Amino acid sequence: MEEDLQREFDRVVAAEQRIEPRDWMPDGYRKTLIRQVAQHAHSEIIGMQPEGNWISRAPTLRRKAILLAKVQDEAGHGLYLYAATETLGADREDLTTKLIEGRQKYSSIFNYPTLSFADVGVIGWLVDGAAICNQVPLCRTSYGPYARAMIRICKEESFHQRQGYELLMTMMRGTEAQRRMVQASVDRWWWPSLMMFGPPDKDSSNTEQSMAWRIKRHTNDELRQRFVDMTGPQADKLGVTLPDPLLAWNSSRGHYDFGEIDWDEFWQVVGGSGPCNAARVAHRRAAHDNGAWVREAAAAYASKQES
Ligand code: BYC
C-alpha cells in the first residue's frame, strides 16, 4: 500500500506536476519543506528589521513611502509562507517559538547592520537581487502551496530590486560623498550576499535530496554563479567596484570567475555569532511579547462570535 503511494508521489514529481496538501508524501519530504519554508518565512520577518531601521530617517517623503511599502511587503511574504507551512501540518505559534528561542534558522544576511541610507539601495539591488535568483526557480518547486506563494513573492521582489537600483543610480548621480557612501555599502554587502545562496555544494547537506524531490531546482553554487553573472554588468553600469580582485569575465567558461568566500564567517553567522544575531532575535521576541494582548483580544473576539 505504502509502495503504491510512494510510486504515485514519484510519478507526480517526475511529471513536473504539483504535490498538494491532501496528497500522500514521504515524511522526509514534509519535514524538509517545513524546515525550508519556515526558514524562508522567518527570513522575511527578520528581514524587516535592517531596512525598518531607516524608515524614520528616509531623506524624502517619496523614499519613506517606498521603504514603508517594501517592508510591509516582507511582512506579507512571511505570512504567505507561514500559511504554506500550515498546509503541511506545522503550527505557526510553534514556529515562532522556535525562532525566538534560536532553534530555527533564518537567512544569514539579516545579521549585518544597516549603517547608512545607501544600505537601503544596496539591499534592494544585491540582497533582493540574490533573493530573486534563488526564488524564481522556486516558482517551479514541487509543493503546490509553496510554488504559488513564490509567484506572488517574486513579482514583489522584482519591484524591490528595481527600487534599490534606482535609489543607487540617483545617489551615484549625486555628490562625491554620496558615491563614496554607495561604494562603502557595496563593499560591506557583496560577500554576505554571495553567502545567501548557502554553503558550497560539497558541504550542502540537503541539496541532493531536495533536488531529487524537486523542492530545489538548482544547486547553491549554480545559483550563486548566476547571481554573479547577472550583477557584474550592473555594477559596471552603476559605476561601483565589487570588492573582489579576482572577479573577471572568463570568456572560455562564459561566466565570471570570482574569489573564495569566507566560509568561516558564514558558519559563525549561521551559528548565531554574527554582528546582529542577538539583537535581531531579541527584537523579534519583544515584538511577540508586546503583541500578546492583540492575540488575546482577537481570540476572545473570535470565541464571542462563535458563541
Ligand atoms: N543563512 O544544505 P543546505 C529574502 C543552512 S528572504 C542561514 O545548502 P538548503 C528577503 C541550511 O538551512 C531570503 N542558514 O540547505 C527578505 C542548512 O541548515 P539545516 C531567504 C543557511 O536548505 C526580506 C545548512 O545551512 N530565502 O530574500 O538545501 C528582505 C546547510 O545548507 C543559509 C530563502 O529562504 C543562509 N544563507 O539550502 C529582503 C529561500 N544557507 O536547516 C530579502 C528558500 C544555508 O540543515 N531557501 N543555510 O540545519 C532555500 O532556497 C534554501 O533553503 C537555501 C539553503 C538555498 C537557502
Short mmCIF file of C-alpha atoms and ligand atoms in Angstrom, two decimals:
data_model
loop_
_atom_site.label_atom_id
_atom_site.label_comp_id
_atom_site.label_asym_id
_atom_site.label_seq_id
_atom_site.Cartn_x
_atom_site.Cartn_y
_atom_site.Cartn_z
CA MET A 1 0.00 0.00 0.00
CA GLU A 2 2.74 2.44 1.07
CA GLU A 3 4.69 1.37 -2.04
CA ASP A 4 1.76 2.40 -4.27
CA LEU A 5 1.59 5.77 -2.56
CA GLN A 6 5.33 6.27 -2.97
CA ARG A 7 5.08 5.30 -6.66
CA GLU A 8 2.31 7.82 -7.24
CA PHE A 9 4.30 10.53 -5.41
CA ASP A 10 7.38 9.77 -7.54
CA ARG A 11 5.28 9.87 -10.71
CA VAL A 12 3.76 13.27 -9.87
CA VAL A 13 7.17 14.75 -9.05
CA ALA A 14 8.81 13.29 -12.19
CA ALA A 15 5.95 14.59 -14.36
CA GLU A 16 6.55 18.15 -13.07
CA GLN A 17 3.08 18.17 -11.50
CA ARG A 18 2.46 19.52 -8.00
CA ILE A 19 2.11 17.72 -4.71
CA GLU A 20 -0.87 19.23 -2.87
CA PRO A 21 -1.68 19.24 0.88
CA ARG A 22 -4.25 16.41 0.51
CA ASP A 23 -1.72 14.11 -1.23
CA TRP A 24 0.37 11.45 0.45
CA MET A 25 4.01 12.49 0.79
CA PRO A 26 7.08 10.89 2.41
CA ASP A 27 7.76 12.08 5.96
CA GLY A 28 11.19 13.36 4.94
CA TYR A 29 9.66 15.47 2.14
CA ARG A 30 7.20 17.05 4.59
CA LYS A 31 9.95 17.67 7.15
CA THR A 32 12.33 19.21 4.61
CA LEU A 33 9.64 21.50 3.30
CA ILE A 34 8.60 22.65 6.77
CA ARG A 35 12.27 23.36 7.54
CA GLN A 36 12.95 25.31 4.35
CA VAL A 37 9.66 27.20 4.15
CA ALA A 38 9.75 28.10 7.86
CA GLN A 39 13.33 29.38 7.49
CA HIS A 40 12.21 31.34 4.49
CA ALA A 41 9.24 32.82 6.38
CA HIS A 42 11.46 33.72 9.35
CA SER A 43 13.89 35.41 6.95
CA GLU A 44 11.15 37.62 5.58
CA ILE A 45 10.00 38.62 9.05
CA ILE A 46 13.50 39.19 10.49
CA GLY A 47 14.41 40.85 7.16
CA MET A 48 12.06 43.70 8.01
CA GLN A 49 14.44 44.88 10.74
CA PRO A 50 17.58 46.04 8.88
CA GLU A 51 15.61 48.23 6.48
CA GLY A 52 12.94 49.17 9.02
CA ASN A 53 15.83 50.86 10.82
CA TRP A 54 15.78 53.59 8.14
CA ILE A 55 12.04 54.28 7.75
CA SER A 56 12.04 57.16 10.24
CA ARG A 57 15.22 58.61 8.71
CA ALA A 58 14.49 58.27 4.98
CA PRO A 59 15.59 61.53 3.33
CA THR A 60 12.35 62.38 1.49
CA LEU A 61 8.65 61.58 1.72
CA ARG A 62 8.92 59.60 -1.53
CA ARG A 63 11.74 57.42 -0.20
CA LYS A 64 9.89 56.91 3.07
CA ALA A 65 6.71 55.80 1.27
CA ILE A 66 8.69 53.37 -0.94
CA LEU A 67 10.54 51.91 2.03
CA LEU A 68 7.37 51.54 4.12
CA ALA A 69 5.66 49.70 1.25
CA LYS A 70 8.66 47.40 0.79
CA VAL A 71 8.94 46.49 4.45
CA GLN A 72 5.18 45.85 4.53
CA ASP A 73 5.58 43.53 1.55
CA GLU A 74 8.16 41.50 3.52
CA ALA A 75 5.60 41.02 6.29
CA GLY A 76 3.13 39.79 3.67
CA HIS A 77 5.68 37.33 2.26
CA GLY A 78 6.28 35.97 5.75
CA LEU A 79 2.55 35.45 6.21
CA TYR A 80 2.03 33.61 2.89
CA LEU A 81 4.95 31.36 3.76
CA TYR A 82 3.76 30.62 7.30
CA ALA A 83 0.38 29.78 5.74
CA ALA A 84 2.18 27.37 3.36
CA THR A 85 3.81 25.61 6.35
CA GLU A 86 0.36 25.26 7.96
CA THR A 87 -0.82 23.27 4.91
CA LEU A 88 1.94 20.81 5.83
CA GLY A 89 0.64 20.47 9.39
CA ALA A 90 3.04 22.92 11.07
CA ASP A 91 1.78 25.20 13.83
CA ARG A 92 2.65 28.85 13.38
CA GLU A 93 2.90 29.59 17.10
CA ASP A 94 5.33 26.69 17.41
CA LEU A 95 7.47 28.01 14.53
CA THR A 96 7.57 31.48 16.08
CA THR A 97 8.61 29.97 19.42
CA LYS A 98 11.41 28.05 17.70
CA LEU A 99 12.59 31.24 16.00
CA ILE A 100 12.70 33.33 19.16
CA GLU A 101 14.35 30.54 21.11
CA GLY A 102 17.06 30.28 18.43
CA ARG A 103 16.03 26.73 17.46
CA GLN A 104 15.23 27.55 13.83
CA LYS A 105 17.37 29.43 11.33
CA TYR A 106 16.76 32.46 9.14
CA SER A 107 18.95 33.88 6.39
CA SER A 108 22.46 34.87 7.43
CA ILE A 109 22.18 38.14 5.51
CA PHE A 110 19.91 39.81 8.06
CA ASN A 111 22.56 39.60 10.77
CA TYR A 112 24.52 42.51 9.31
CA PRO A 113 23.88 46.14 10.33
CA THR A 114 22.47 48.88 8.09
CA LEU A 115 24.90 51.75 8.70
CA SER A 116 23.85 54.29 6.04
CA PHE A 117 20.86 55.07 3.83
CA ALA A 118 22.84 53.68 0.87
CA ASP A 119 22.34 50.28 2.54
CA VAL A 120 18.64 50.52 1.65
CA GLY A 121 19.59 50.76 -2.03
CA VAL A 122 22.26 48.08 -1.82
CA ILE A 123 19.93 45.67 0.00
CA GLY A 124 17.38 46.21 -2.79
CA TRP A 125 19.98 45.69 -5.51
CA LEU A 126 22.11 42.88 -4.08
CA VAL A 127 20.03 41.17 -1.37
CA ASP A 128 16.74 41.27 -3.25
CA GLY A 129 18.67 40.50 -6.46
CA ALA A 130 20.09 37.37 -4.82
CA ALA A 131 16.67 36.54 -3.43
CA ILE A 132 15.15 36.72 -6.94
CA CYS A 133 17.87 34.47 -8.38
CA ASN A 134 17.20 31.93 -5.65
CA GLN A 135 13.41 32.25 -5.63
CA VAL A 136 12.36 32.40 -9.30
CA PRO A 137 13.19 28.68 -9.70
CA LEU A 138 11.13 28.00 -6.55
CA CYS A 139 8.03 29.04 -8.53
CA ARG A 140 8.51 25.53 -10.06
CA THR A 141 9.10 23.77 -6.77
CA SER A 142 7.18 20.51 -6.43
CA TYR A 143 4.95 21.52 -3.50
CA GLY A 144 1.91 23.45 -4.79
CA PRO A 145 1.27 25.98 -1.99
CA TYR A 146 4.96 26.93 -1.83
CA ALA A 147 5.22 27.30 -5.62
CA ARG A 148 2.11 29.51 -5.74
CA ALA A 149 3.29 31.70 -2.87
CA MET A 150 6.62 32.16 -4.67
CA ILE A 151 4.95 33.50 -7.84
CA ARG A 152 3.50 36.44 -5.99
CA ILE A 153 6.58 36.96 -3.83
CA CYS A 154 8.86 37.08 -6.88
CA LYS A 155 6.71 39.75 -8.54
CA GLU A 156 7.08 41.92 -5.46
CA GLU A 157 10.80 41.13 -5.08
CA SER A 158 11.44 42.33 -8.59
CA PHE A 159 9.89 45.70 -7.68
CA HIS A 160 12.10 45.74 -4.58
CA GLN A 161 15.21 45.12 -6.61
CA ARG A 162 14.36 47.90 -9.05
CA GLN A 163 13.70 50.44 -6.30
CA GLY A 164 17.13 49.64 -4.85
CA TYR A 165 18.89 50.03 -8.18
CA GLU A 166 17.02 53.28 -8.91
CA LEU A 167 17.99 54.68 -5.49
CA LEU A 168 21.65 53.80 -6.13
CA MET A 169 21.53 55.34 -9.63
CA THR A 170 20.22 58.54 -8.07
CA MET A 171 22.93 58.57 -5.41
CA MET A 172 25.66 57.85 -8.00
CA ARG A 173 24.49 60.92 -9.95
CA GLY A 174 24.72 62.98 -6.75
CA THR A 175 27.71 64.28 -4.81
CA GLU A 176 31.13 62.71 -4.33
CA ALA A 177 30.17 61.94 -0.71
CA GLN A 178 27.07 60.05 -1.90
CA ARG A 179 29.13 58.00 -4.36
CA ARG A 180 31.56 57.11 -1.56
CA MET A 181 28.63 56.10 0.64
CA VAL A 182 27.32 53.75 -2.07
CA GLN A 183 30.75 52.19 -2.65
CA ALA A 184 31.29 51.64 1.10
CA SER A 185 27.90 49.97 1.30
CA VAL A 186 28.64 47.69 -1.69
CA ASP A 187 31.94 46.76 -0.02
CA ARG A 188 30.09 45.65 3.11
CA TRP A 189 27.20 43.75 1.45
CA TRP A 190 28.83 41.99 -1.52
CA TRP A 191 30.30 38.96 0.25
CA PRO A 192 27.36 38.42 2.64
CA SER A 193 25.05 38.50 -0.44
CA LEU A 194 27.03 35.64 -2.02
CA MET A 195 26.67 33.70 1.24
CA MET A 196 22.87 33.89 1.00
CA PHE A 197 22.92 31.00 -1.51
CA GLY A 198 24.14 28.66 1.20
CA PRO A 199 27.31 26.58 1.59
CA PRO A 200 29.23 25.24 -1.42
CA ASP A 201 27.58 22.20 -2.98
CA LYS A 202 30.16 19.85 -1.49
CA ASP A 203 29.15 20.98 2.04
CA SER A 204 25.41 21.30 1.40
CA SER A 205 23.77 18.52 3.40
CA ASN A 206 20.29 18.95 1.93
CA THR A 207 20.81 19.75 -1.76
CA GLU A 208 20.99 16.25 -3.23
CA GLN A 209 17.76 15.01 -1.65
CA SER A 210 15.95 18.34 -2.19
CA MET A 211 16.90 18.27 -5.88
CA ALA A 212 15.66 14.67 -6.20
CA TRP A 213 12.32 15.76 -4.71
CA ARG A 214 12.37 18.84 -6.97
CA ILE A 215 11.98 21.11 -3.96
CA LYS A 216 15.23 22.79 -5.05
CA ARG A 217 15.64 23.17 -8.81
CA HIS A 218 19.31 24.24 -8.87
CA THR A 219 22.25 23.79 -6.54
CA ASN A 220 23.61 26.56 -4.30
CA ASP A 221 26.72 27.03 -6.47
CA GLU A 222 24.73 27.17 -9.72
CA LEU A 223 22.52 29.96 -8.39
CA ARG A 224 25.46 31.84 -6.87
CA GLN A 225 27.21 31.81 -10.26
CA ARG A 226 24.03 33.02 -11.96
CA PHE A 227 23.85 35.92 -9.50
CA VAL A 228 27.48 36.94 -10.05
CA ASP A 229 26.97 36.81 -13.83
CA MET A 230 23.88 38.99 -13.55
CA THR A 231 25.44 41.51 -11.14
CA GLY A 232 28.84 42.11 -12.75
CA PRO A 233 27.48 44.19 -15.68
CA GLN A 234 25.02 46.01 -13.36
CA ALA A 235 27.95 47.12 -11.17
CA ASP A 236 29.75 48.46 -14.26
CA LYS A 237 26.67 50.41 -15.33
CA LEU A 238 26.25 51.80 -11.85
CA GLY A 239 29.92 52.80 -11.64
CA VAL A 240 30.80 50.84 -8.48
CA THR A 241 33.55 48.29 -7.94
CA LEU A 242 32.68 44.90 -6.50
CA PRO A 243 35.23 44.22 -3.72
CA ASP A 244 36.83 41.14 -5.25
CA PRO A 245 40.17 41.47 -7.10
CA LEU A 246 39.61 38.03 -8.65
CA LEU A 247 36.29 38.96 -10.22
CA ALA A 248 36.75 38.79 -14.01
CA TRP A 249 34.79 37.66 -17.05
CA ASN A 250 36.03 34.29 -18.24
CA SER A 251 35.12 34.01 -21.91
CA SER A 252 36.04 30.34 -22.16
CA ARG A 253 33.64 29.44 -19.35
CA GLY A 254 31.07 32.04 -20.36
CA HIS A 255 30.86 33.09 -16.70
CA TYR A 256 32.54 35.44 -14.25
CA ASP A 257 35.30 33.95 -12.11
CA PHE A 258 35.27 35.15 -8.52
CA GLY A 259 37.26 34.81 -5.30
CA GLU A 260 36.87 32.46 -2.36
CA ILE A 261 34.06 33.19 0.09
CA ASP A 262 34.96 33.34 3.78
CA TRP A 263 33.03 30.23 4.85
CA ASP A 264 34.21 30.58 8.46
CA GLU A 265 32.38 33.86 8.64
CA PHE A 266 29.28 32.26 7.10
CA TRP A 267 29.16 29.40 9.63
CA GLN A 268 29.76 31.82 12.51
CA VAL A 269 26.79 33.92 11.41
CA VAL A 270 24.61 30.85 10.82
CA GLY A 271 25.62 29.59 14.26
CA GLY A 272 24.36 32.74 15.98
CA SER A 273 27.58 34.77 16.32
CA GLY A 274 27.11 37.34 13.54
CA PRO A 275 27.21 41.07 14.27
CA CYS A 276 23.44 41.42 14.85
CA ASN A 277 22.08 37.91 15.59
CA ALA A 278 21.34 38.60 19.26
CA ALA A 279 19.73 41.98 18.55
CA ARG A 280 17.54 40.61 15.72
CA VAL A 281 16.16 37.76 17.80
CA ALA A 282 15.71 39.94 20.89
CA HIS A 283 13.75 42.48 18.82
CA ARG A 284 11.54 39.74 17.38
CA ARG A 285 10.94 38.32 20.85
CA ALA A 286 9.99 41.76 22.22
CA ALA A 287 7.56 42.32 19.31
CA HIS A 288 5.97 38.94 20.02
CA ASP A 289 5.63 39.69 23.75
CA ASN A 290 4.26 43.17 23.07
CA GLY A 291 1.69 41.70 20.70
CA ALA A 292 0.32 39.19 23.23
CA TRP A 293 -2.65 41.43 24.10
CA VAL A 294 -3.63 41.67 20.41
CA ARG A 295 -3.65 37.88 20.03
CA GLU A 296 -5.66 37.52 23.25
CA ALA A 297 -8.18 40.16 22.13
CA ALA A 298 -8.55 38.55 18.68
CA ALA A 299 -9.08 35.10 20.23
CA ALA A 300 -11.63 36.50 22.73
CA TYR A 301 -13.49 38.25 19.90
CA ALA A 302 -13.50 35.08 17.77
CA SER A 303 -14.86 32.94 20.60
CA LYS A 304 -17.56 35.53 21.32
CA GLN A 305 -18.62 35.40 17.64
CA GLU A 306 -18.84 31.60 17.82
CA SER A 307 -20.96 31.50 20.97
N1 BYC B 1 21.57 31.52 6.10
O1 BYC B 1 22.06 22.01 2.89
P1 BYC B 1 21.98 23.49 2.68
C1 BYC B 1 14.73 37.45 1.34
C2 BYC B 1 21.71 26.40 6.37
S1 BYC B 1 14.48 36.11 2.34
C3 BYC B 1 21.31 30.72 7.16
O2 BYC B 1 22.53 24.01 1.42
P2 BYC B 1 19.26 24.09 1.90
C4 BYC B 1 14.41 38.80 1.78
C5 BYC B 1 20.62 25.46 5.90
O3 BYC B 1 19.37 25.84 6.39
C6 BYC B 1 15.90 35.08 1.99
N2 BYC B 1 21.36 29.37 7.08
O4 BYC B 1 20.46 23.96 2.93
C7 BYC B 1 13.62 39.03 2.89
C8 BYC B 1 21.10 24.14 6.45
O5 BYC B 1 20.85 24.06 7.84
P3 BYC B 1 19.80 22.99 8.46
C9 BYC B 1 15.67 33.69 2.40
C10 BYC B 1 21.67 28.83 5.88
O6 BYC B 1 18.04 24.38 2.67
C11 BYC B 1 13.41 40.34 3.37
C12 BYC B 1 22.61 24.27 6.33
O7 BYC B 1 22.91 25.66 6.28
N3 BYC B 1 15.47 32.86 1.24
O8 BYC B 1 15.26 37.19 0.36
O9 BYC B 1 19.23 22.93 0.95
C13 BYC B 1 14.03 41.42 2.72
C14 BYC B 1 23.16 23.57 5.10
O10 BYC B 1 22.72 24.23 3.89
C15 BYC B 1 21.93 29.62 4.75
C16 BYC B 1 15.10 31.59 1.36
O11 BYC B 1 14.92 31.10 2.45
C17 BYC B 1 21.88 31.01 4.89
N4 BYC B 1 22.15 31.85 3.87
O12 BYC B 1 19.66 25.38 1.01
C18 BYC B 1 14.79 41.19 1.58
C19 BYC B 1 14.88 30.83 0.07
N5 BYC B 1 22.22 28.79 3.72
O13 BYC B 1 18.42 23.55 8.19
C20 BYC B 1 15.00 39.88 1.11
C21 BYC B 1 14.46 29.41 0.27
C22 BYC B 1 22.13 27.55 4.19
O14 BYC B 1 20.02 21.68 7.75
N6 BYC B 1 15.51 28.59 0.78
N7 BYC B 1 21.82 27.56 5.49
O15 BYC B 1 20.13 22.97 9.92
C23 BYC B 1 16.43 27.96 0.00
O16 BYC B 1 16.45 28.10 -1.21
C24 BYC B 1 17.42 27.05 0.67
O17 BYC B 1 16.92 26.74 1.98
C25 BYC B 1 18.85 27.64 0.78
C26 BYC B 1 19.72 26.66 1.58
C27 BYC B 1 19.44 27.78 -0.62
C28 BYC B 1 18.86 28.98 1.50
#
